[in-house]
Amino acid sequence: MQYQRKIFRYKVAVGLVNKRLREGILINGKPMTQMYLNNDIKEKYNIDWNCAREESLPNTTLQNLYLICEYFKIDIGQYFEIVRNVTNEEIDITINSKKKTY
């Protein structure tokens, strides 16, 4: 069970990094939207892309990792360094923000 918890938290960190990379690019003074990214990847790489999936709880493939790094012009090592630097607090905040309240 501990292993599954660690994997879950790592996936949350990857999703956070994907979202930050996207929102770090401004389009008309505003953070890039998921739709814009989906359309841009389709146009540039002829690949159907689901940005929301890559940000919510990704189970990212090697192809998607390559595409993310290629699109945002970062080295794969740099990408994983950014993921590694996501704090436990940031992960907790993200998890808690997605919990359903009844």
PDB file of C-alpha atoms in Angstrom:
ATOM      1  CA  MET A   1       0.000   0.000   0.000  1.00  0.00           C
ATOM      2  CA  GLN A   2       2.875   2.391   0.738  1.00  0.00           C
ATOM      3  CA  TYR A   3       4.161   1.863  -2.806  1.00  0.00           C
ATOM      4  CA  GLN A   4       0.775   2.804  -4.309  1.00  0.00           C
ATOM      5  CA  ARG A   5       0.611   5.932  -2.165  1.00  0.00           C
ATOM      6  CA  LYS A   6       4.059   7.045  -3.349  1.00  0.00           C
ATOM      7  CA  ILE A   7       3.150   6.440  -6.991  1.00  0.00           C
ATOM      8  CA  PHE A   8      -0.091   8.386  -6.566  1.00  0.00           C
ATOM      9  CA  ARG A   9       1.772  11.340  -5.044  1.00  0.00           C
ATOM     10  CA  TYR A  10       4.379  11.212  -7.823  1.00  0.00           C
ATOM     11  CA  LYS A  11       1.619  11.317 -10.445  1.00  0.00           C
ATOM     12  CA  VAL A  12       0.169  14.382  -8.710  1.00  0.00           C
ATOM     13  CA  ALA A  13       3.613  16.038  -8.864  1.00  0.00           C
ATOM     14  CA  VAL A  14       3.912  15.258 -12.586  1.00  0.00           C
ATOM     15  CA  GLY A  15       0.466  16.743 -13.199  1.00  0.00           C
ATOM     16  CA  LEU A  16       1.444  19.874 -11.271  1.00  0.00           C
ATOM     17  CA  VAL A  17       4.579  20.309 -13.373  1.00  0.00           C
ATOM     18  CA  ASN A  18       2.641  19.828 -16.605  1.00  0.00           C
ATOM     19  CA  LYS A  19       0.148  22.467 -15.524  1.00  0.00           C
ATOM     20  CA  ARG A  20       2.889  24.902 -14.465  1.00  0.00           C
ATOM     21  CA  LEU A  21       4.699  24.504 -17.764  1.00  0.00           C
ATOM     22  CA  ARG A  22       1.482  25.263 -19.641  1.00  0.00           C
ATOM     23  CA  GLU A  23       0.472  28.187 -17.445  1.00  0.00           C
ATOM     24  CA  GLY A  24       4.004  29.583 -17.654  1.00  0.00           C
ATOM     25  CA  ILE A  25       3.356  30.543 -21.271  1.00  0.00           C
ATOM     26  CA  LEU A  26       1.245  33.647 -21.696  1.00  0.00           C
ATOM     27  CA  ILE A  27      -1.118  34.057 -24.621  1.00  0.00           C
ATOM     28  CA  ASN A  28      -2.479  37.604 -24.903  1.00  0.00           C
ATOM     29  CA  GLY A  29      -1.316  38.248 -21.337  1.00  0.00           C
ATOM     30  CA  LYS A  30      -3.106  35.219 -19.871  1.00  0.00           C
ATOM     31  CA  PRO A  31      -1.850  31.712 -19.034  1.00  0.00           C
ATOM     32  CA  MET A  32      -2.139  29.288 -21.930  1.00  0.00           C
ATOM     33  CA  THR A  33      -5.379  27.316 -21.777  1.00  0.00           C
ATOM     34  CA  GLN A  34      -5.652  23.547 -22.035  1.00  0.00           C
ATOM     35  CA  MET A  35      -7.618  23.910 -25.254  1.00  0.00           C
ATOM     36  CA  TYR A  36      -4.932  26.131 -26.777  1.00  0.00           C
ATOM     37  CA  LEU A  37      -2.252  23.567 -25.912  1.00  0.00           C
ATOM     38  CA  ASN A  38      -4.332  20.680 -27.288  1.00  0.00           C
ATOM     39  CA  ASN A  39      -4.862  22.551 -30.557  1.00  0.00           C
ATOM     40  CA  ASP A  40      -1.251  23.696 -30.822  1.00  0.00           C
ATOM     41  CA  ILE A  41       0.091  20.173 -30.329  1.00  0.00           C
ATOM     42  CA  LYS A  42      -2.364  18.884 -32.927  1.00  0.00           C
ATOM     43  CA  GLU A  43      -1.190  21.519 -35.381  1.00  0.00           C
ATOM     44  CA  LYS A  44       2.554  21.167 -34.725  1.00  0.00           C
ATOM     45  CA  TYR A  45       2.853  17.408 -34.229  1.00  0.00           C
ATOM     46  CA  ASN A  46      -0.364  16.010 -35.752  1.00  0.00           C
ATOM     47  CA  ILE A  47      -1.114  14.239 -32.459  1.00  0.00           C
ATOM     48  CA  ASP A  48      -4.387  14.305 -30.570  1.00  0.00           C
ATOM     49  CA  TRP A  49      -3.557  15.547 -27.095  1.00  0.00           C
ATOM     50  CA  ASN A  50      -5.531  15.629 -23.866  1.00  0.00           C
ATOM     51  CA  CYS A  51      -3.924  18.268 -21.694  1.00  0.00           C
ATOM     52  CA  ALA A  52      -6.484  17.794 -18.916  1.00  0.00           C
ATOM     53  CA  ARG A  53      -5.504  14.146 -18.532  1.00  0.00           C
ATOM     54  CA  GLU A  54      -1.818  15.036 -18.395  1.00  0.00           C
ATOM     55  CA  GLU A  55      -2.545  17.529 -15.615  1.00  0.00           C
ATOM     56  CA  SER A  56      -5.205  15.814 -13.514  1.00  0.00           C
ATOM     57  CA  LEU A  57      -3.654  12.448 -12.695  1.00  0.00           C
ATOM     58  CA  PRO A  58      -1.312  11.482 -15.491  1.00  0.00           C
ATOM     59  CA  ASN A  59      -0.082   8.038 -16.307  1.00  0.00           C
ATOM     60  CA  THR A  60       2.298   9.576 -18.788  1.00  0.00           C
ATOM     61  CA  THR A  61       3.803   7.480 -21.565  1.00  0.00           C
ATOM     62  CA  LEU A  62       7.344   7.877 -22.851  1.00  0.00           C
ATOM     63  CA  GLN A  63       5.887   9.406 -26.003  1.00  0.00           C
ATOM     64  CA  ASN A  64       4.034  12.009 -23.958  1.00  0.00           C
ATOM     65  CA  LEU A  65       7.104  12.778 -21.842  1.00  0.00           C
ATOM     66  CA  TYR A  66       9.111  13.328 -25.005  1.00  0.00           C
ATOM     67  CA  LEU A  67       6.357  15.504 -26.460  1.00  0.00           C
ATOM     68  CA  ILE A  68       6.043  17.605 -23.292  1.00  0.00           C
ATOM     69  CA  CYS A  69       9.782  18.235 -23.198  1.00  0.00           C
ATOM     70  CA  GLU A  70       9.953  18.923 -26.925  1.00  0.00           C
ATOM     71  CA  TYR A  71       7.013  21.328 -26.825  1.00  0.00           C
ATOM     72  CA  PHE A  72       8.226  23.271 -23.786  1.00  0.00           C
ATOM     73  CA  LYS A  73      11.856  23.113 -24.953  1.00  0.00           C
ATOM     74  CA  ILE A  74      13.273  21.506 -21.816  1.00  0.00           C
ATOM     75  CA  ASP A  75      15.603  18.565 -21.356  1.00  0.00           C
ATOM     76  CA  ILE A  76      14.088  15.375 -19.938  1.00  0.00           C
ATOM     77  CA  GLY A  77      16.535  15.546 -17.025  1.00  0.00           C
ATOM     78  CA  GLN A  78      15.421  19.093 -16.291  1.00  0.00           C
ATOM     79  CA  TYR A  79      11.785  17.950 -16.418  1.00  0.00           C
ATOM     80  CA  PHE A  80      12.378  15.273 -13.790  1.00  0.00           C
ATOM     81  CA  GLU A  81      14.359  17.720 -11.667  1.00  0.00           C
ATOM     82  CA  ILE A  82      11.347  20.044 -11.660  1.00  0.00           C
ATOM     83  CA  VAL A  83       9.088  17.122 -10.684  1.00  0.00           C
ATOM     84  CA  ARG A  84      11.490  16.153  -7.909  1.00  0.00           C
ATOM     85  CA  ASN A  85      11.355  19.689  -6.502  1.00  0.00           C
ATOM     86  CA  VAL A  86       7.577  19.697  -6.066  1.00  0.00           C
ATOM     87  CA  THR A  87       7.078  19.827  -2.305  1.00  0.00           C
ATOM     88  CA  ASN A  88       4.921  17.517  -0.223  1.00  0.00           C
ATOM     89  CA  GLU A  89       2.904  20.579   0.785  1.00  0.00           C
ATOM     90  CA  GLU A  90       2.170  21.421  -2.857  1.00  0.00           C
ATOM     91  CA  ILE A  91       1.091  17.824  -3.469  1.00  0.00           C
ATOM     92  CA  ASP A  92      -1.152  17.858  -0.375  1.00  0.00           C
ATOM     93  CA  ILE A  93      -2.767  21.140  -1.420  1.00  0.00           C
ATOM     94  CA  THR A  94      -3.473  19.748  -4.890  1.00  0.00           C
ATOM     95  CA  ILE A  95      -4.929  16.514  -3.527  1.00  0.00           C
ATOM     96  CA  ASN A  96      -7.118  18.367  -1.036  1.00  0.00           C
ATOM     97  CA  SER A  97      -8.360  20.773  -3.710  1.00  0.00           C
ATOM     98  CA  LYS A  98      -9.647  17.848  -5.760  1.00  0.00           C
ATOM     99  CA  LYS A  99     -11.467  16.067  -2.957  1.00  0.00           C
ATOM    100  CA  LYS A 100     -15.216  16.023  -3.372  1.00  0.00           C
ATOM    101  CA  THR A 101     -17.274  17.625  -0.654  1.00  0.00           C
ATOM    102  CA  TYR A 102     -20.762  16.385   0.036  1.00  0.00           C
TER     103      TYR A 102
END
